[in-house]
XYZ file of N, CA and C in Angstrom:
234
model
N 231.029 -88.048 173.567
C 229.781 -87.672 172.947
C 228.914 -86.685 173.007
N 229.547 -85.673 173.767
C 228.693 -84.779 174.263
C 228.240 -83.915 172.601
N 228.901 -83.728 172.191
C 228.710 -82.665 170.953
C 228.199 -83.523 169.678
N 228.130 -84.653 170.058
C 227.465 -85.378 168.711
C 226.226 -85.013 168.209
N 225.615 -85.023 167.105
C 223.972 -84.256 166.741
C 223.329 -85.633 167.275
N 221.992 -85.674 167.673
C 221.078 -86.294 168.294
C 220.591 -87.269 166.878
N 220.589 -86.774 165.803
C 220.600 -87.395 164.479
C 221.591 -88.757 164.303
N 222.872 -88.412 164.730
C 223.674 -89.259 164.608
C 223.366 -90.452 165.876
N 223.374 -90.149 166.983
C 223.289 -90.970 167.969
C 221.931 -91.997 167.844
N 221.011 -91.238 167.305
C 219.801 -91.907 167.238
C 220.157 -93.401 166.291
N 221.107 -93.130 165.008
C 221.590 -93.892 164.388
C 222.547 -95.110 164.946
N 223.098 -94.867 165.961
C 223.973 -95.969 166.385
C 223.709 -97.048 166.868
N 222.526 -97.203 167.402
C 221.985 -98.539 167.318
C 221.970 -99.608 166.543
N 222.197 -98.830 165.284
C 222.487 -99.891 163.966
C 223.364 -100.471 163.481
N 224.468 -99.850 164.437
C 225.874 -100.325 164.246
C 226.252 -101.404 164.560
N 227.169 -102.304 164.025
C 227.244 -103.612 164.611
C 228.112 -103.342 166.005
N 227.457 -103.956 167.007
C 227.805 -104.243 168.705
C 227.362 -103.101 169.265
N 226.505 -102.094 168.951
C 225.536 -101.739 169.548
C 224.172 -101.871 169.811
N 224.004 -101.814 171.078
C 222.316 -102.182 171.356
C 221.757 -100.785 172.266
N 222.583 -100.037 173.187
C 222.311 -98.846 173.787
C 223.573 -98.188 173.842
N 223.251 -96.794 173.973
C 224.514 -95.471 173.657
C 224.727 -95.652 175.416
N 225.848 -95.812 175.784
C 226.224 -95.235 177.223
C 227.884 -95.255 177.346
N 228.082 -94.562 178.660
C 229.568 -94.257 178.508
C 230.448 -95.179 178.514
N 230.005 -96.409 178.813
C 230.780 -97.662 178.922
C 231.297 -98.222 177.736
N 230.993 -97.641 176.374
C 231.030 -98.067 175.201
C 232.334 -97.875 174.542
N 233.107 -98.358 173.774
C 234.473 -98.211 173.420
C 234.102 -97.855 171.778
N 235.205 -96.792 171.380
C 234.682 -96.311 169.861
C 236.177 -97.064 169.568
N 235.991 -97.818 168.476
C 236.893 -98.402 167.740
C 236.689 -98.011 166.029
N 238.301 -97.704 165.660
C 237.941 -97.652 164.066
C 237.859 -98.797 163.471
N 237.445 -98.863 162.024
C 237.208 -100.045 161.380
C 238.532 -100.671 161.493
N 239.661 -100.119 161.060
C 241.318 -100.621 161.007
C 241.458 -101.269 162.594
N 241.282 -100.550 163.416
C 241.474 -101.056 164.772
C 240.776 -102.221 165.073
N 239.568 -102.335 164.657
C 238.659 -103.545 164.726
C 238.964 -104.688 163.980
N 239.464 -104.396 162.663
C 240.177 -105.580 162.130
C 241.182 -106.191 162.507
N 242.139 -104.994 163.029
C 243.441 -105.775 163.875
C 243.152 -106.605 164.983
N 242.240 -106.193 165.877
C 241.781 -106.731 167.219
C 241.345 -108.124 166.871
N 240.190 -108.123 166.031
C 239.856 -109.369 165.333
C 240.982 -110.389 165.155
N 242.146 -109.971 164.519
C 243.259 -110.782 164.312
C 243.868 -111.632 165.446
N 243.837 -110.647 166.619
C 244.400 -110.947 167.847
C 243.383 -112.374 168.832
N 242.220 -111.628 168.523
C 241.493 -112.751 169.375
C 241.041 -113.980 168.249
N 241.280 -113.944 167.217
C 241.378 -115.340 166.227
C 242.685 -115.833 166.172
N 243.707 -115.278 167.095
C 244.949 -115.953 167.152
C 245.989 -115.838 166.038
N 245.508 -115.091 165.311
C 246.214 -115.159 163.666
C 247.496 -113.932 163.989
N 247.355 -113.292 165.086
C 248.612 -112.143 164.695
C 248.841 -112.155 166.460
N 249.856 -111.861 167.113
C 250.108 -111.614 168.411
C 249.905 -110.290 168.847
N 249.311 -109.952 170.207
C 248.910 -108.832 171.152
C 249.988 -107.804 170.984
N 251.499 -108.139 171.142
C 252.530 -106.995 170.984
C 252.781 -106.678 169.551
N 252.661 -107.290 168.875
C 252.937 -106.787 167.254
C 251.554 -105.885 166.902
N 250.354 -106.329 167.438
C 249.290 -105.481 166.983
C 249.160 -104.160 167.924
N 249.610 -104.577 169.042
C 249.500 -103.164 169.824
C 250.885 -101.881 168.903
N 251.884 -102.839 168.544
C 252.564 -101.796 167.870
C 252.359 -101.340 166.770
N 251.690 -102.075 166.011
C 251.024 -101.650 164.847
C 250.095 -100.347 164.797
N 249.695 -100.763 166.003
C 248.303 -99.405 166.423
C 248.744 -98.393 167.079
N 249.985 -98.680 167.289
C 250.868 -97.385 168.550
C 250.160 -97.218 169.646
N 249.482 -98.207 170.169
C 248.876 -98.273 171.606
C 249.279 -99.387 172.299
N 249.061 -99.290 173.644
C 249.698 -100.340 174.706
C 249.117 -101.578 174.543
N 249.406 -102.647 175.141
C 248.674 -103.998 175.650
C 247.626 -103.642 176.267
N 247.556 -102.676 177.214
C 246.385 -102.283 178.285
C 245.603 -101.763 177.337
N 245.606 -100.907 176.093
C 244.928 -100.167 175.260
C 243.797 -101.345 174.786
N 244.830 -102.231 174.101
C 244.231 -103.514 173.204
C 243.458 -104.355 173.993
N 243.743 -104.518 175.578
C 242.800 -105.547 176.484
C 241.579 -104.769 176.447
N 241.407 -103.772 176.723
C 240.046 -102.835 177.124
C 239.579 -103.296 175.494
N 239.962 -102.833 174.488
C 238.899 -102.904 173.376
C 238.710 -104.345 173.305
N 239.700 -105.220 173.189
C 239.248 -106.775 173.429
C 237.985 -107.311 174.095
N 238.286 -106.440 175.653
C 236.811 -106.805 176.394
C 235.644 -106.112 175.779
N 235.766 -105.216 175.320
C 234.758 -104.480 174.745
C 234.061 -105.181 173.689
N 234.631 -105.535 172.606
C 234.293 -106.665 171.809
C 233.513 -107.572 172.314
N 234.215 -108.523 173.245
C 233.535 -109.764 173.829
C 232.489 -109.428 174.629
N 232.113 -108.348 174.774
C 230.973 -107.923 175.646
C 229.906 -107.010 174.602
N 230.411 -107.121 173.578
C 229.181 -106.128 172.493
C 229.122 -104.845 173.089
N 230.415 -104.165 173.521
C 230.137 -102.534 174.195
C 231.056 -101.832 173.337
N 230.858 -102.013 172.087
C 231.727 -100.895 171.357
C 230.990 -100.287 170.081
N 231.389 -99.498 169.298
C 230.714 -99.148 168.068
C 232.153 -98.448 167.290
N 231.846 -99.074 166.011
C 233.224 -98.463 164.873
C 232.695 -97.007 164.720
N 233.802 -96.450 164.411
C 233.793 -95.099 163.840
C 234.526 -95.042 162.582
N 234.697 -93.994 161.691
C 235.153 -93.923 160.384
C 236.927 -93.865 160.876
N 237.881 -94.387 160.011
C 239.197 -94.082 160.135
C 239.555 -92.493 160.000
N 240.314 -92.177 160.458
C 240.876 -90.624 160.338
C 241.853 -90.528 159.313
């Protein structure tokens, strides 16, 4: 987040899951967030979701933990 304009950082606290901005927050796209929520709700398996998102289970576990702890912010899908 070194190159993010101050105006954008100032608005991050208004995004879901953001209280303050610090280095321990995870960046999650809306698509990733929706898929991870399915795992958290028990509607889809972790392995299938990891494959769909093209990431490892460890990557997924880190995002699940971030969502549980409200240490994430949602970015636009690319």
